[in-house]
């Protein structure tokens, strides 16, 4: 299945998913992949919750795992941070 078909509607993402995704995006714009610890520190969410969100976002194609970190998946929009 093409990546575009795996992406769920952004309105179906939980508040925690959106918060985690935005933290990953902010770190990625600085050239850094995002680790669980980085995202937990930025968001104040517990690491277990962050890990679940990261895994869910990666499964849906929004993030790409890179070792112990994550980067943004394919998207067709720009980021301004």
PDB file of C-alpha atoms in Angstrom:
ATOM      1  CA  UNK A   1       0.000   0.000   0.000  1.00  0.00           C
ATOM      2  CA  UNK A   2       1.441   3.448  -0.891  1.00  0.00           C
ATOM      3  CA  UNK A   3       2.513   5.654   2.019  1.00  0.00           C
ATOM      4  CA  UNK A   4      -0.188   8.209   1.264  1.00  0.00           C
ATOM      5  CA  UNK A   5      -2.907   5.612   1.882  1.00  0.00           C
ATOM      6  CA  UNK A   6      -1.533   4.732   5.323  1.00  0.00           C
ATOM      7  CA  UNK A   7      -1.803   8.268   6.651  1.00  0.00           C
ATOM      8  CA  UNK A   8      -4.895   8.779   8.722  1.00  0.00           C
ATOM      9  CA  UNK A   9      -6.783  12.033   8.609  1.00  0.00           C
ATOM     10  CA  UNK A  10      -5.105  14.547  10.892  1.00  0.00           C
ATOM     11  CA  UNK A  11      -8.456  15.001  12.623  1.00  0.00           C
ATOM     12  CA  UNK A  12      -8.236  11.363  13.741  1.00  0.00           C
ATOM     13  CA  UNK A  13      -4.978  11.992  15.622  1.00  0.00           C
ATOM     14  CA  UNK A  14      -5.188  12.344  19.403  1.00  0.00           C
ATOM     15  CA  UNK A  15      -4.021  15.477  21.158  1.00  0.00           C
ATOM     16  CA  UNK A  16      -1.004  13.538  22.448  1.00  0.00           C
ATOM     17  CA  UNK A  17      -0.175  12.351  18.893  1.00  0.00           C
ATOM     18  CA  UNK A  18      -0.313  15.931  17.609  1.00  0.00           C
ATOM     19  CA  UNK A  19       1.840  17.185  20.482  1.00  0.00           C
ATOM     20  CA  UNK A  20       4.433  14.468  19.885  1.00  0.00           C
ATOM     21  CA  UNK A  21       4.387  15.013  16.113  1.00  0.00           C
ATOM     22  CA  UNK A  22       4.946  18.755  16.549  1.00  0.00           C
ATOM     23  CA  UNK A  23       7.877  18.104  18.906  1.00  0.00           C
ATOM     24  CA  UNK A  24       9.468  15.756  16.368  1.00  0.00           C
ATOM     25  CA  UNK A  25       8.930  18.347  13.634  1.00  0.00           C
ATOM     26  CA  UNK A  26      10.526  21.087  15.744  1.00  0.00           C
ATOM     27  CA  UNK A  27      13.599  18.941  16.426  1.00  0.00           C
ATOM     28  CA  UNK A  28      13.839  17.865  12.791  1.00  0.00           C
ATOM     29  CA  UNK A  29      13.859  21.475  11.576  1.00  0.00           C
ATOM     30  CA  UNK A  30      16.994  21.890  13.695  1.00  0.00           C
ATOM     31  CA  UNK A  31      18.534  18.886  11.915  1.00  0.00           C
ATOM     32  CA  UNK A  32      18.043  16.558  14.878  1.00  0.00           C
ATOM     33  CA  UNK A  33      16.192  13.275  14.903  1.00  0.00           C
ATOM     34  CA  UNK A  34      13.873  13.021  17.918  1.00  0.00           C
ATOM     35  CA  UNK A  35      14.393  10.501  20.707  1.00  0.00           C
ATOM     36  CA  UNK A  36      11.792   9.475  23.273  1.00  0.00           C
ATOM     37  CA  UNK A  37      13.694  11.431  25.943  1.00  0.00           C
ATOM     38  CA  UNK A  38      13.854  14.566  23.731  1.00  0.00           C
ATOM     39  CA  UNK A  39      10.128  14.503  23.038  1.00  0.00           C
ATOM     40  CA  UNK A  40       9.211  13.757  26.665  1.00  0.00           C
ATOM     41  CA  UNK A  41      11.341  16.694  27.827  1.00  0.00           C
ATOM     42  CA  UNK A  42       9.781  19.042  25.257  1.00  0.00           C
ATOM     43  CA  UNK A  43       6.185  18.009  25.868  1.00  0.00           C
ATOM     44  CA  UNK A  44       6.070  17.062  29.535  1.00  0.00           C
ATOM     45  CA  UNK A  45       4.396  13.765  28.583  1.00  0.00           C
ATOM     46  CA  UNK A  46       5.511  10.535  30.275  1.00  0.00           C
ATOM     47  CA  UNK A  47       8.031   8.530  28.225  1.00  0.00           C
ATOM     48  CA  UNK A  48       5.643   5.548  27.953  1.00  0.00           C
ATOM     49  CA  UNK A  49       2.989   7.801  26.384  1.00  0.00           C
ATOM     50  CA  UNK A  50       5.561   9.372  24.053  1.00  0.00           C
ATOM     51  CA  UNK A  51       6.797   5.935  22.990  1.00  0.00           C
ATOM     52  CA  UNK A  52       3.233   4.803  22.190  1.00  0.00           C
ATOM     53  CA  UNK A  53       2.579   7.947  20.157  1.00  0.00           C
ATOM     54  CA  UNK A  54       5.875   7.670  18.270  1.00  0.00           C
ATOM     55  CA  UNK A  55       5.182   4.030  17.427  1.00  0.00           C
ATOM     56  CA  UNK A  56       1.631   4.818  16.320  1.00  0.00           C
ATOM     57  CA  UNK A  57       2.777   7.745  14.174  1.00  0.00           C
ATOM     58  CA  UNK A  58       5.519   5.604  12.605  1.00  0.00           C
ATOM     59  CA  UNK A  59       3.062   2.786  11.926  1.00  0.00           C
ATOM     60  CA  UNK A  60       0.793   5.280  10.166  1.00  0.00           C
ATOM     61  CA  UNK A  61       3.636   6.606   8.019  1.00  0.00           C
ATOM     62  CA  UNK A  62       3.849  10.056   9.615  1.00  0.00           C
ATOM     63  CA  UNK A  63       7.249   9.339  11.215  1.00  0.00           C
ATOM     64  CA  UNK A  64      10.219   7.202  10.203  1.00  0.00           C
ATOM     65  CA  UNK A  65      12.214   5.323  12.858  1.00  0.00           C
ATOM     66  CA  UNK A  66      15.979   5.927  12.615  1.00  0.00           C
ATOM     67  CA  UNK A  67      17.624   3.681  15.200  1.00  0.00           C
ATOM     68  CA  UNK A  68      16.461   4.978  18.588  1.00  0.00           C
ATOM     69  CA  UNK A  69      15.114   8.212  17.097  1.00  0.00           C
ATOM     70  CA  UNK A  70      12.448   9.414  14.657  1.00  0.00           C
ATOM     71  CA  UNK A  71      12.247  11.780  11.706  1.00  0.00           C
ATOM     72  CA  UNK A  72       9.282  13.104   9.760  1.00  0.00           C
ATOM     73  CA  UNK A  73       7.747  10.823   7.176  1.00  0.00           C
ATOM     74  CA  UNK A  74       6.757  11.865   3.682  1.00  0.00           C
ATOM     75  CA  UNK A  75       4.710  15.055   3.563  1.00  0.00           C
ATOM     76  CA  UNK A  76       3.898  17.736   1.024  1.00  0.00           C
ATOM     77  CA  UNK A  77       3.854  20.824   3.203  1.00  0.00           C
ATOM     78  CA  UNK A  78       6.485  23.111   4.686  1.00  0.00           C
ATOM     79  CA  UNK A  79       7.338  23.808   8.301  1.00  0.00           C
ATOM     80  CA  UNK A  80       7.890  27.200   9.815  1.00  0.00           C
ATOM     81  CA  UNK A  81       9.477  27.213  13.276  1.00  0.00           C
TER      82      UNK A  81
END
